[in-house]
C-alpha cells in the first residue's frame, strides 16, 4: 500500500518529466540494431568492485548487480562489440548509482563520482574523465557531445533502456530486450528505485522531487 501511495504522490513529478517523453522516443527512430545481442552475465571487474558493497546494499544487491549486467550488455551492443573501453565502462557502471546507498541521496550523481574516483585511483586522467562523464550523463535526455561521446552515449542509451524496462528501446529490437531481461533477472531492481524516496524522506514529496531533479540533464 505504501508503494502505491508513493506512486500517487510522485505523479506531479512524473508529469513534469513526461514532457521529455517525445524527445526520448525520438532516439527510437535510429536504425535498429538487428544484430543478435550477446548477453553478458559475468565480469570479473564488476564483481571485484561491487562485492565490497554487498553488505551495504543488502537485499538490493542482486537487483543492482543485474542492472549493471543489463546495461553493460546494451552498451557493448551499441558499440558493436568494441571492447576498447570495456574495463572503464564496467568500472563506471558499478559506481553510477552507488551514491544512493553510500550517501543516502536521491541526487546521487556527484557522490557517485566521488566514490568512483576514490576507488579508481589507478586510472589516468582520460579514463577518470570518461568514468565521470558516464556517471554524470547517464540520465541525460539528449545525446552527449565531447570526448569519447560514442562510449558515453552508448551507456546513456543503455541505462535508459533498462531504467524504463524497455519502454525506451533506443533502436534495439523488442525481442533482444526481452532476451536480456530473461537472462538477467530483474531481482526487484525497479521496486528498489520506487521505494528509495520513501526510505530516505518518508513522504516528503517536495524534497524528493527537488533531489531527483538534480540527476537529469537536458
mmCIF file with all atom_site columns, C-alpha atoms in Angstrom:
data_model
loop_
_atom_site.group_PDB
_atom_site.id
_atom_site.type_symbol
_atom_site.label_atom_id
_atom_site.label_alt_id
_atom_site.label_comp_id
_atom_site.label_asym_id
_atom_site.label_entity_id
_atom_site.label_seq_id
_atom_site.pdbx_PDB_ins_code
_atom_site.Cartn_x
_atom_site.Cartn_y
_atom_site.Cartn_z
_atom_site.occupancy
_atom_site.B_iso_or_equiv
_atom_site.pdbx_formal_charge
_atom_site.auth_seq_id
_atom_site.auth_comp_id
_atom_site.auth_asym_id
_atom_site.auth_atom_id
_atom_site.pdbx_PDB_model_num
ATOM 1   C CA . UNK A 1 1   ? 0.000  0.000   0.000   1.00 0.00 ? 1   UNK A CA 1
ATOM 2   C CA . UNK A 1 2   ? 2.849  2.385   0.874   1.00 0.00 ? 2   UNK A CA 1
ATOM 3   C CA . UNK A 1 3   ? 4.382  1.925   -2.569  1.00 0.00 ? 3   UNK A CA 1
ATOM 4   C CA . UNK A 1 4   ? 1.011  2.721   -4.142  1.00 0.00 ? 4   UNK A CA 1
ATOM 5   C CA . UNK A 1 5   ? 0.708  5.906   -2.108  1.00 0.00 ? 5   UNK A CA 1
ATOM 6   C CA . UNK A 1 6   ? 4.200  6.909   -3.083  1.00 0.00 ? 6   UNK A CA 1
ATOM 7   C CA . UNK A 1 7   ? 3.410  6.361   -6.753  1.00 0.00 ? 7   UNK A CA 1
ATOM 8   C CA . UNK A 1 8   ? 0.371  8.630   -6.457  1.00 0.00 ? 8   UNK A CA 1
ATOM 9   C CA . UNK A 1 9   ? 2.406  11.241  -4.640  1.00 0.00 ? 9   UNK A CA 1
ATOM 10  C CA . UNK A 1 10  ? 5.007  11.204  -7.394  1.00 0.00 ? 10  UNK A CA 1
ATOM 11  C CA . UNK A 1 11  ? 2.507  11.829  -10.201 1.00 0.00 ? 11  UNK A CA 1
ATOM 12  C CA . UNK A 1 12  ? 3.243  15.583  -10.410 1.00 0.00 ? 12  UNK A CA 1
ATOM 13  C CA . UNK A 1 13  ? 6.931  14.853  -10.859 1.00 0.00 ? 13  UNK A CA 1
ATOM 14  C CA . UNK A 1 14  ? 6.214  12.131  -13.386 1.00 0.00 ? 14  UNK A CA 1
ATOM 15  C CA . UNK A 1 15  ? 4.043  14.604  -15.281 1.00 0.00 ? 15  UNK A CA 1
ATOM 16  C CA . UNK A 1 16  ? 6.970  17.029  -15.484 1.00 0.00 ? 16  UNK A CA 1
ATOM 17  C CA . UNK A 1 17  ? 9.467  14.534  -16.857 1.00 0.00 ? 17  UNK A CA 1
ATOM 18  C CA . UNK A 1 18  ? 6.860  13.125  -19.248 1.00 0.00 ? 18  UNK A CA 1
ATOM 19  C CA . UNK A 1 19  ? 7.364  16.337  -21.186 1.00 0.00 ? 19  UNK A CA 1
ATOM 20  C CA . UNK A 1 20  ? 10.632 14.815  -22.343 1.00 0.00 ? 20  UNK A CA 1
ATOM 21  C CA . UNK A 1 21  ? 8.963  11.567  -23.383 1.00 0.00 ? 21  UNK A CA 1
ATOM 22  C CA . UNK A 1 22  ? 8.594  12.513  -27.029 1.00 0.00 ? 22  UNK A CA 1
ATOM 23  C CA . UNK A 1 23  ? 12.243 13.536  -27.222 1.00 0.00 ? 23  UNK A CA 1
ATOM 24  C CA . UNK A 1 24  ? 13.418 10.326  -25.628 1.00 0.00 ? 24  UNK A CA 1
ATOM 25  C CA . UNK A 1 25  ? 11.269 8.348   -28.028 1.00 0.00 ? 25  UNK A CA 1
ATOM 26  C CA . UNK A 1 26  ? 12.850 10.185  -30.948 1.00 0.00 ? 26  UNK A CA 1
ATOM 27  C CA . UNK A 1 27  ? 16.048 8.180   -30.478 1.00 0.00 ? 27  UNK A CA 1
ATOM 28  C CA . UNK A 1 28  ? 13.953 5.090   -31.088 1.00 0.00 ? 28  UNK A CA 1
ATOM 29  C CA . UNK A 1 29  ? 13.808 6.099   -34.744 1.00 0.00 ? 29  UNK A CA 1
ATOM 30  C CA . UNK A 1 30  ? 17.528 5.479   -35.240 1.00 0.00 ? 30  UNK A CA 1
ATOM 31  C CA . UNK A 1 31  ? 18.434 2.402   -37.306 1.00 0.00 ? 31  UNK A CA 1
ATOM 32  C CA . UNK A 1 32  ? 17.545 -0.782  -35.481 1.00 0.00 ? 32  UNK A CA 1
ATOM 33  C CA . UNK A 1 33  ? 20.460 -2.808  -34.154 1.00 0.00 ? 33  UNK A CA 1
ATOM 34  C CA . UNK A 1 34  ? 19.213 -6.126  -35.527 1.00 0.00 ? 34  UNK A CA 1
ATOM 35  C CA . UNK A 1 35  ? 22.467 -7.977  -34.954 1.00 0.00 ? 35  UNK A CA 1
ATOM 36  C CA . UNK A 1 36  ? 21.994 -10.814 -32.404 1.00 0.00 ? 36  UNK A CA 1
ATOM 37  C CA . UNK A 1 37  ? 22.659 -9.489  -28.930 1.00 0.00 ? 37  UNK A CA 1
ATOM 38  C CA . UNK A 1 38  ? 25.236 -11.159 -26.672 1.00 0.00 ? 38  UNK A CA 1
ATOM 39  C CA . UNK A 1 39  ? 24.010 -11.174 -23.087 1.00 0.00 ? 39  UNK A CA 1
ATOM 40  C CA . UNK A 1 40  ? 26.771 -10.600 -20.541 1.00 0.00 ? 40  UNK A CA 1
ATOM 41  C CA . UNK A 1 41  ? 26.261 -12.300 -17.192 1.00 0.00 ? 41  UNK A CA 1
ATOM 42  C CA . UNK A 1 42  ? 29.813 -12.393 -15.840 1.00 0.00 ? 42  UNK A CA 1
ATOM 43  C CA . UNK A 1 43  ? 32.523 -9.792  -15.369 1.00 0.00 ? 43  UNK A CA 1
ATOM 44  C CA . UNK A 1 44  ? 35.495 -10.131 -13.017 1.00 0.00 ? 44  UNK A CA 1
ATOM 45  C CA . UNK A 1 45  ? 35.845 -6.338  -12.948 1.00 0.00 ? 45  UNK A CA 1
ATOM 46  C CA . UNK A 1 46  ? 32.243 -5.757  -11.887 1.00 0.00 ? 46  UNK A CA 1
ATOM 47  C CA . UNK A 1 47  ? 32.452 -8.440  -9.232  1.00 0.00 ? 47  UNK A CA 1
ATOM 48  C CA . UNK A 1 48  ? 35.749 -7.069  -7.908  1.00 0.00 ? 48  UNK A CA 1
ATOM 49  C CA . UNK A 1 49  ? 34.394 -3.560  -7.467  1.00 0.00 ? 49  UNK A CA 1
ATOM 50  C CA . UNK A 1 50  ? 30.821 -4.371  -6.458  1.00 0.00 ? 50  UNK A CA 1
ATOM 51  C CA . UNK A 1 51  ? 31.392 -7.149  -3.905  1.00 0.00 ? 51  UNK A CA 1
ATOM 52  C CA . UNK A 1 52  ? 32.718 -4.775  -1.199  1.00 0.00 ? 52  UNK A CA 1
ATOM 53  C CA . UNK A 1 53  ? 29.290 -3.093  -1.220  1.00 0.00 ? 53  UNK A CA 1
ATOM 54  C CA . UNK A 1 54  ? 27.334 -6.311  -0.728  1.00 0.00 ? 54  UNK A CA 1
ATOM 55  C CA . UNK A 1 55  ? 26.609 -5.741  2.965   1.00 0.00 ? 55  UNK A CA 1
ATOM 56  C CA . UNK A 1 56  ? 25.708 -2.095  2.412   1.00 0.00 ? 56  UNK A CA 1
ATOM 57  C CA . UNK A 1 57  ? 23.281 -2.888  -0.401  1.00 0.00 ? 57  UNK A CA 1
ATOM 58  C CA . UNK A 1 58  ? 21.794 -5.850  1.445   1.00 0.00 ? 58  UNK A CA 1
ATOM 59  C CA . UNK A 1 59  ? 18.623 -7.078  -0.253  1.00 0.00 ? 59  UNK A CA 1
ATOM 60  C CA . UNK A 1 60  ? 19.153 -4.539  -3.068  1.00 0.00 ? 60  UNK A CA 1
ATOM 61  C CA . UNK A 1 61  ? 22.433 -6.166  -4.104  1.00 0.00 ? 61  UNK A CA 1
ATOM 62  C CA . UNK A 1 62  ? 21.202 -8.699  -6.670  1.00 0.00 ? 62  UNK A CA 1
ATOM 63  C CA . UNK A 1 63  ? 18.849 -6.195  -8.247  1.00 0.00 ? 63  UNK A CA 1
ATOM 64  C CA . UNK A 1 64  ? 21.591 -3.603  -8.709  1.00 0.00 ? 64  UNK A CA 1
ATOM 65  C CA . UNK A 1 65  ? 24.023 -6.253  -9.905  1.00 0.00 ? 65  UNK A CA 1
ATOM 66  C CA . UNK A 1 66  ? 21.565 -7.371  -12.570 1.00 0.00 ? 66  UNK A CA 1
ATOM 67  C CA . UNK A 1 67  ? 21.032 -3.766  -13.655 1.00 0.00 ? 67  UNK A CA 1
ATOM 68  C CA . UNK A 1 68  ? 24.789 -3.429  -14.210 1.00 0.00 ? 68  UNK A CA 1
ATOM 69  C CA . UNK A 1 69  ? 24.932 -6.511  -16.429 1.00 0.00 ? 69  UNK A CA 1
ATOM 70  C CA . UNK A 1 70  ? 21.907 -5.498  -18.491 1.00 0.00 ? 70  UNK A CA 1
ATOM 71  C CA . UNK A 1 71  ? 23.301 -2.002  -19.042 1.00 0.00 ? 71  UNK A CA 1
ATOM 72  C CA . UNK A 1 72  ? 26.727 -3.438  -19.884 1.00 0.00 ? 72  UNK A CA 1
ATOM 73  C CA . UNK A 1 73  ? 25.096 -5.777  -22.401 1.00 0.00 ? 73  UNK A CA 1
ATOM 74  C CA . UNK A 1 74  ? 23.235 -2.974  -24.174 1.00 0.00 ? 74  UNK A CA 1
ATOM 75  C CA . UNK A 1 75  ? 26.279 -0.675  -24.038 1.00 0.00 ? 75  UNK A CA 1
ATOM 76  C CA . UNK A 1 76  ? 28.595 -3.124  -25.792 1.00 0.00 ? 76  UNK A CA 1
ATOM 77  C CA . UNK A 1 77  ? 25.845 -3.928  -28.274 1.00 0.00 ? 77  UNK A CA 1
ATOM 78  C CA . UNK A 1 78  ? 25.625 -0.229  -29.199 1.00 0.00 ? 78  UNK A CA 1
ATOM 79  C CA . UNK A 1 79  ? 29.414 -0.233  -29.558 1.00 0.00 ? 79  UNK A CA 1
ATOM 80  C CA . UNK A 1 80  ? 29.152 -3.240  -31.906 1.00 0.00 ? 80  UNK A CA 1
ATOM 81  C CA . UNK A 1 81  ? 31.281 -5.334  -29.590 1.00 0.00 ? 81  UNK A CA 1
ATOM 82  C CA . UNK A 1 82  ? 34.175 -2.862  -29.446 1.00 0.00 ? 82  UNK A CA 1
ATOM 83  C CA . UNK A 1 83  ? 35.711 -3.570  -26.032 1.00 0.00 ? 83  UNK A CA 1
ATOM 84  C CA . UNK A 1 84  ? 38.393 -0.866  -26.091 1.00 0.00 ? 84  UNK A CA 1
ATOM 85  C CA . UNK A 1 85  ? 36.833 0.864   -23.100 1.00 0.00 ? 85  UNK A CA 1
ATOM 86  C CA . UNK A 1 86  ? 35.062 -2.126  -21.568 1.00 0.00 ? 86  UNK A CA 1
ATOM 87  C CA . UNK A 1 87  ? 37.075 -2.005  -18.334 1.00 0.00 ? 87  UNK A CA 1
ATOM 88  C CA . UNK A 1 88  ? 36.264 1.689   -17.869 1.00 0.00 ? 88  UNK A CA 1
ATOM 89  C CA . UNK A 1 89  ? 32.590 1.129   -18.687 1.00 0.00 ? 89  UNK A CA 1
ATOM 90  C CA . UNK A 1 90  ? 32.365 -1.705  -16.178 1.00 0.00 ? 90  UNK A CA 1
ATOM 91  C CA . UNK A 1 91  ? 34.044 0.386   -13.509 1.00 0.00 ? 91  UNK A CA 1
ATOM 92  C CA . UNK A 1 92  ? 31.789 3.385   -14.149 1.00 0.00 ? 92  UNK A CA 1
ATOM 93  C CA . UNK A 1 93  ? 28.683 1.207   -14.057 1.00 0.00 ? 93  UNK A CA 1
ATOM 94  C CA . UNK A 1 94  ? 29.494 -0.167  -10.615 1.00 0.00 ? 94  UNK A CA 1
ATOM 95  C CA . UNK A 1 95  ? 29.533 3.376   -9.243  1.00 0.00 ? 95  UNK A CA 1
ATOM 96  C CA . UNK A 1 96  ? 26.935 5.075   -11.439 1.00 0.00 ? 96  UNK A CA 1
ATOM 97  C CA . UNK A 1 97  ? 24.109 4.749   -8.873  1.00 0.00 ? 97  UNK A CA 1
ATOM 98  C CA . UNK A 1 98  ? 26.134 3.834   -5.799  1.00 0.00 ? 98  UNK A CA 1
ATOM 99  C CA . UNK A 1 99  ? 25.600 7.194   -4.091  1.00 0.00 ? 99  UNK A CA 1
ATOM 100 C CA . UNK A 1 100 ? 22.010 6.158   -3.389  1.00 0.00 ? 100 UNK A CA 1
ATOM 101 C CA . UNK A 1 101 ? 23.350 3.710   -0.825  1.00 0.00 ? 101 UNK A CA 1
ATOM 102 C CA . UNK A 1 102 ? 26.694 5.163   0.230   1.00 0.00 ? 102 UNK A CA 1
ATOM 103 C CA . UNK A 1 103 ? 25.482 8.723   0.725   1.00 0.00 ? 103 UNK A CA 1
ATOM 104 C CA . UNK A 1 104 ? 21.735 8.247   1.081   1.00 0.00 ? 104 UNK A CA 1
ATOM 105 C CA . UNK A 1 105 ? 20.935 10.884  -1.514  1.00 0.00 ? 105 UNK A CA 1
ATOM 106 C CA . UNK A 1 106 ? 18.449 10.918  -4.374  1.00 0.00 ? 106 UNK A CA 1
ATOM 107 C CA . UNK A 1 107 ? 20.719 13.493  -6.041  1.00 0.00 ? 107 UNK A CA 1
ATOM 108 C CA . UNK A 1 108 ? 23.397 10.852  -6.200  1.00 0.00 ? 108 UNK A CA 1
ATOM 109 C CA . UNK A 1 109 ? 25.471 11.674  -9.278  1.00 0.00 ? 109 UNK A CA 1
ATOM 110 C CA . UNK A 1 110 ? 28.174 13.790  -7.641  1.00 0.00 ? 110 UNK A CA 1
ATOM 111 C CA . UNK A 1 111 ? 28.513 11.430  -4.644  1.00 0.00 ? 111 UNK A CA 1
ATOM 112 C CA . UNK A 1 112 ? 28.774 8.507   -7.053  1.00 0.00 ? 112 UNK A CA 1
ATOM 113 C CA . UNK A 1 113 ? 31.557 10.240  -8.998  1.00 0.00 ? 113 UNK A CA 1
ATOM 114 C CA . UNK A 1 114 ? 33.383 10.950  -5.751  1.00 0.00 ? 114 UNK A CA 1
ATOM 115 C CA . UNK A 1 115 ? 33.182 7.295   -4.672  1.00 0.00 ? 115 UNK A CA 1
ATOM 116 C CA . UNK A 1 116 ? 34.401 6.183   -8.096  1.00 0.00 ? 116 UNK A CA 1
ATOM 117 C CA . UNK A 1 117 ? 37.408 8.486   -8.038  1.00 0.00 ? 117 UNK A CA 1
ATOM 118 C CA . UNK A 1 118 ? 38.319 7.340   -4.532  1.00 0.00 ? 118 UNK A CA 1
ATOM 119 C CA . UNK A 1 119 ? 38.440 3.725   -5.704  1.00 0.00 ? 119 UNK A CA 1
ATOM 120 C CA . UNK A 1 120 ? 39.807 4.093   -9.229  1.00 0.00 ? 120 UNK A CA 1
ATOM 121 C CA . UNK A 1 121 ? 42.997 5.973   -8.478  1.00 0.00 ? 121 UNK A CA 1
ATOM 122 C CA . UNK A 1 122 ? 44.919 3.645   -10.792 1.00 0.00 ? 122 UNK A CA 1
ATOM 123 C CA . UNK A 1 123 ? 43.247 5.174   -13.848 1.00 0.00 ? 123 UNK A CA 1
ATOM 124 C CA . UNK A 1 124 ? 44.824 8.008   -15.820 1.00 0.00 ? 124 UNK A CA 1
ATOM 125 C CA . UNK A 1 125 ? 43.143 11.353  -16.437 1.00 0.00 ? 125 UNK A CA 1
ATOM 126 C CA . UNK A 1 126 ? 41.401 10.208  -19.648 1.00 0.00 ? 126 UNK A CA 1
ATOM 127 C CA . UNK A 1 127 ? 39.893 7.147   -18.006 1.00 0.00 ? 127 UNK A CA 1
ATOM 128 C CA . UNK A 1 128 ? 38.782 9.090   -14.927 1.00 0.00 ? 128 UNK A CA 1
ATOM 129 C CA . UNK A 1 129 ? 37.150 11.744  -17.103 1.00 0.00 ? 129 UNK A CA 1
ATOM 130 C CA . UNK A 1 130 ? 35.314 9.039   -19.026 1.00 0.00 ? 130 UNK A CA 1
ATOM 131 C CA . UNK A 1 131 ? 34.122 7.480   -15.760 1.00 0.00 ? 131 UNK A CA 1
ATOM 132 C CA . UNK A 1 132 ? 32.877 10.873  -14.610 1.00 0.00 ? 132 UNK A CA 1
ATOM 133 C CA . UNK A 1 133 ? 31.116 11.593  -17.913 1.00 0.00 ? 133 UNK A CA 1
ATOM 134 C CA . UNK A 1 134 ? 29.413 8.196   -17.955 1.00 0.00 ? 134 UNK A CA 1
ATOM 135 C CA . UNK A 1 135 ? 28.101 8.719   -14.427 1.00 0.00 ? 135 UNK A CA 1
ATOM 136 C CA . UNK A 1 136 ? 27.129 12.363  -14.760 1.00 0.00 ? 136 UNK A CA 1
ATOM 137 C CA . UNK A 1 137 ? 25.441 11.970  -18.165 1.00 0.00 ? 137 UNK A CA 1
ATOM 138 C CA . UNK A 1 138 ? 23.636 8.660   -17.814 1.00 0.00 ? 138 UNK A CA 1
ATOM 139 C CA . UNK A 1 139 ? 20.286 10.405  -17.227 1.00 0.00 ? 139 UNK A CA 1
ATOM 140 C CA . UNK A 1 140 ? 20.809 12.959  -19.985 1.00 0.00 ? 140 UNK A CA 1
ATOM 141 C CA . UNK A 1 141 ? 17.799 13.301  -22.272 1.00 0.00 ? 141 UNK A CA 1
ATOM 142 C CA . UNK A 1 142 ? 19.737 14.349  -25.367 1.00 0.00 ? 142 UNK A CA 1
ATOM 143 C CA . UNK A 1 143 ? 22.996 12.974  -26.791 1.00 0.00 ? 143 UNK A CA 1
ATOM 144 C CA . UNK A 1 144 ? 26.198 13.911  -25.024 1.00 0.00 ? 144 UNK A CA 1
ATOM 145 C CA . UNK A 1 145 ? 28.872 15.707  -27.049 1.00 0.00 ? 145 UNK A CA 1
ATOM 146 C CA . UNK A 1 146 ? 32.500 15.674  -26.001 1.00 0.00 ? 146 UNK A CA 1
ATOM 147 C CA . UNK A 1 147 ? 35.444 13.338  -25.569 1.00 0.00 ? 147 UNK A CA 1
ATOM 148 C CA . UNK A 1 148 ? 34.559 9.664   -26.078 1.00 0.00 ? 148 UNK A CA 1
ATOM 149 C CA . UNK A 1 149 ? 30.969 10.663  -26.807 1.00 0.00 ? 149 UNK A CA 1
ATOM 150 C CA . UNK A 1 150 ? 30.267 7.379   -28.578 1.00 0.00 ? 150 UNK A CA 1
ATOM 151 C CA . UNK A 1 151 ? 31.043 5.469   -25.388 1.00 0.00 ? 151 UNK A CA 1
ATOM 152 C CA . UNK A 1 152 ? 29.179 7.877   -23.096 1.00 0.00 ? 152 UNK A CA 1
ATOM 153 C CA . UNK A 1 153 ? 26.095 7.786   -25.323 1.00 0.00 ? 153 UNK A CA 1
ATOM 154 C CA . UNK A 1 154 ? 26.181 4.010   -25.607 1.00 0.00 ? 154 UNK A CA 1
ATOM 155 C CA . UNK A 1 155 ? 25.966 3.747   -21.816 1.00 0.00 ? 155 UNK A CA 1
ATOM 156 C CA . UNK A 1 156 ? 23.444 6.593   -21.605 1.00 0.00 ? 156 UNK A CA 1
ATOM 157 C CA . UNK A 1 157 ? 21.082 4.882   -24.045 1.00 0.00 ? 157 UNK A CA 1
ATOM 158 C CA . UNK A 1 158 ? 21.658 1.516   -22.399 1.00 0.00 ? 158 UNK A CA 1
ATOM 159 C CA . UNK A 1 159 ? 20.701 2.881   -18.990 1.00 0.00 ? 159 UNK A CA 1
ATOM 160 C CA . UNK A 1 160 ? 17.535 4.489   -20.373 1.00 0.00 ? 160 UNK A CA 1
ATOM 161 C CA . UNK A 1 161 ? 16.515 1.128   -21.846 1.00 0.00 ? 161 UNK A CA 1
ATOM 162 C CA . UNK A 1 162 ? 16.918 -0.699  -18.562 1.00 0.00 ? 162 UNK A CA 1
ATOM 163 C CA . UNK A 1 163 ? 15.648 2.066   -16.292 1.00 0.00 ? 163 UNK A CA 1
ATOM 164 C CA . UNK A 1 164 ? 12.479 2.264   -18.396 1.00 0.00 ? 164 UNK A CA 1
ATOM 165 C CA . UNK A 1 165 ? 12.165 -1.549  -18.527 1.00 0.00 ? 165 UNK A CA 1
ATOM 166 C CA . UNK A 1 166 ? 12.341 -1.382  -22.310 1.00 0.00 ? 166 UNK A CA 1
ATOM 167 C CA . UNK A 1 167 ? 9.801  1.399   -22.879 1.00 0.00 ? 167 UNK A CA 1
ATOM 168 C CA . UNK A 1 168 ? 12.621 3.356   -24.484 1.00 0.00 ? 168 UNK A CA 1
ATOM 169 C CA . UNK A 1 169 ? 14.267 0.923   -26.887 1.00 0.00 ? 169 UNK A CA 1
ATOM 170 C CA . UNK A 1 170 ? 16.824 3.268   -28.464 1.00 0.00 ? 170 UNK A CA 1
ATOM 171 C CA . UNK A 1 171 ? 16.814 1.216   -31.672 1.00 0.00 ? 171 UNK A CA 1
ATOM 172 C CA . UNK A 1 172 ? 17.227 -2.200  -30.029 1.00 0.00 ? 172 UNK A CA 1
ATOM 173 C CA . UNK A 1 173 ? 14.504 -4.670  -31.092 1.00 0.00 ? 173 UNK A CA 1
ATOM 174 C CA . UNK A 1 174 ? 11.939 -5.708  -28.512 1.00 0.00 ? 174 UNK A CA 1
ATOM 175 C CA . UNK A 1 175 ? 12.929 -9.370  -28.806 1.00 0.00 ? 175 UNK A CA 1
ATOM 176 C CA . UNK A 1 176 ? 16.544 -8.520  -27.963 1.00 0.00 ? 176 UNK A CA 1
ATOM 177 C CA . UNK A 1 177 ? 15.462 -6.568  -24.884 1.00 0.00 ? 177 UNK A CA 1
ATOM 178 C CA . UNK A 1 178 ? 13.223 -9.463  -23.837 1.00 0.00 ? 178 UNK A CA 1
ATOM 179 C CA . UNK A 1 179 ? 16.171 -11.832 -24.211 1.00 0.00 ? 179 UNK A CA 1
ATOM 180 C CA . UNK A 1 180 ? 18.337 -9.676  -21.943 1.00 0.00 ? 180 UNK A CA 1
ATOM 181 C CA . UNK A 1 181 ? 15.567 -9.329  -19.364 1.00 0.00 ? 181 UNK A CA 1
ATOM 182 C CA . UNK A 1 182 ? 15.014 -13.093 -19.345 1.00 0.00 ? 182 UNK A CA 1
ATOM 183 C CA . UNK A 1 183 ? 18.689 -13.982 -18.940 1.00 0.00 ? 183 UNK A CA 1
ATOM 184 C CA . UNK A 1 184 ? 19.469 -11.323 -16.327 1.00 0.00 ? 184 UNK A CA 1
ATOM 185 C CA . UNK A 1 185 ? 16.569 -11.323 -13.823 1.00 0.00 ? 185 UNK A CA 1
ATOM 186 C CA . UNK A 1 186 ? 15.259 -8.021  -12.501 1.00 0.00 ? 186 UNK A CA 1
ATOM 187 C CA . UNK A 1 187 ? 15.511 -9.220  -8.876  1.00 0.00 ? 187 UNK A CA 1
ATOM 188 C CA . UNK A 1 188 ? 13.374 -6.325  -7.674  1.00 0.00 ? 188 UNK A CA 1
ATOM 189 C CA . UNK A 1 189 ? 15.607 -3.559  -9.032  1.00 0.00 ? 189 UNK A CA 1
ATOM 190 C CA . UNK A 1 190 ? 12.787 -1.309  -10.216 1.00 0.00 ? 190 UNK A CA 1
ATOM 191 C CA . UNK A 1 191 ? 10.878 -1.785  -6.974  1.00 0.00 ? 191 UNK A CA 1
ATOM 192 C CA . UNK A 1 192 ? 14.013 -0.611  -5.184  1.00 0.00 ? 192 UNK A CA 1
ATOM 193 C CA . UNK A 1 193 ? 14.070 2.549   -7.310  1.00 0.00 ? 193 UNK A CA 1
ATOM 194 C CA . UNK A 1 194 ? 10.448 3.291   -6.459  1.00 0.00 ? 194 UNK A CA 1
ATOM 195 C CA . UNK A 1 195 ? 10.997 2.678   -2.759  1.00 0.00 ? 195 UNK A CA 1
ATOM 196 C CA . UNK A 1 196 ? 14.139 4.763   -2.324  1.00 0.00 ? 196 UNK A CA 1
ATOM 197 C CA . UNK A 1 197 ? 12.368 8.091   -1.941  1.00 0.00 ? 197 UNK A CA 1
ATOM 198 C CA . UNK A 1 198 ? 10.222 6.954   0.996   1.00 0.00 ? 198 UNK A CA 1
ATOM 199 C CA . UNK A 1 199 ? 13.196 5.167   2.541   1.00 0.00 ? 199 UNK A CA 1
ATOM 200 C CA . UNK A 1 200 ? 15.115 8.413   2.725   1.00 0.00 ? 200 UNK A CA 1
ATOM 201 C CA . UNK A 1 201 ? 12.411 11.049  3.142   1.00 0.00 ? 201 UNK A CA 1
ATOM 202 C CA . UNK A 1 202 ? 9.170  9.331   4.108   1.00 0.00 ? 202 UNK A CA 1
ATOM 203 C CA . UNK A 1 203 ? 6.510  11.066  2.036   1.00 0.00 ? 203 UNK A CA 1
ATOM 204 C CA . UNK A 1 204 ? 8.133  14.467  1.826   1.00 0.00 ? 204 UNK A CA 1
ATOM 205 C CA . UNK A 1 205 ? 7.350  14.693  -1.882  1.00 0.00 ? 205 UNK A CA 1
ATOM 206 C CA . UNK A 1 206 ? 8.735  18.222  -2.478  1.00 0.00 ? 206 UNK A CA 1
ATOM 207 C CA . UNK A 1 207 ? 12.092 17.169  -1.074  1.00 0.00 ? 207 UNK A CA 1
ATOM 208 C CA . UNK A 1 208 ? 12.106 14.016  -3.203  1.00 0.00 ? 208 UNK A CA 1
ATOM 209 C CA . UNK A 1 209 ? 11.286 15.977  -6.352  1.00 0.00 ? 209 UNK A CA 1
ATOM 210 C CA . UNK A 1 210 ? 13.942 18.574  -5.570  1.00 0.00 ? 210 UNK A CA 1
ATOM 211 C CA . UNK A 1 211 ? 16.638 15.942  -5.117  1.00 0.00 ? 211 UNK A CA 1
ATOM 212 C CA . UNK A 1 212 ? 15.620 13.715  -8.023  1.00 0.00 ? 212 UNK A CA 1
ATOM 213 C CA . UNK A 1 213 ? 15.526 16.646  -10.420 1.00 0.00 ? 213 UNK A CA 1
ATOM 214 C CA . UNK A 1 214 ? 19.256 17.021  -9.918  1.00 0.00 ? 214 UNK A CA 1
ATOM 215 C CA . UNK A 1 215 ? 20.082 13.762  -11.683 1.00 0.00 ? 215 UNK A CA 1
ATOM 216 C CA . UNK A 1 216 ? 18.629 14.752  -15.049 1.00 0.00 ? 216 UNK A CA 1
ATOM 217 C CA . UNK A 1 217 ? 20.386 16.642  -17.822 1.00 0.00 ? 217 UNK A CA 1
ATOM 218 C CA . UNK A 1 218 ? 18.715 18.153  -20.866 1.00 0.00 ? 218 UNK A CA 1
#
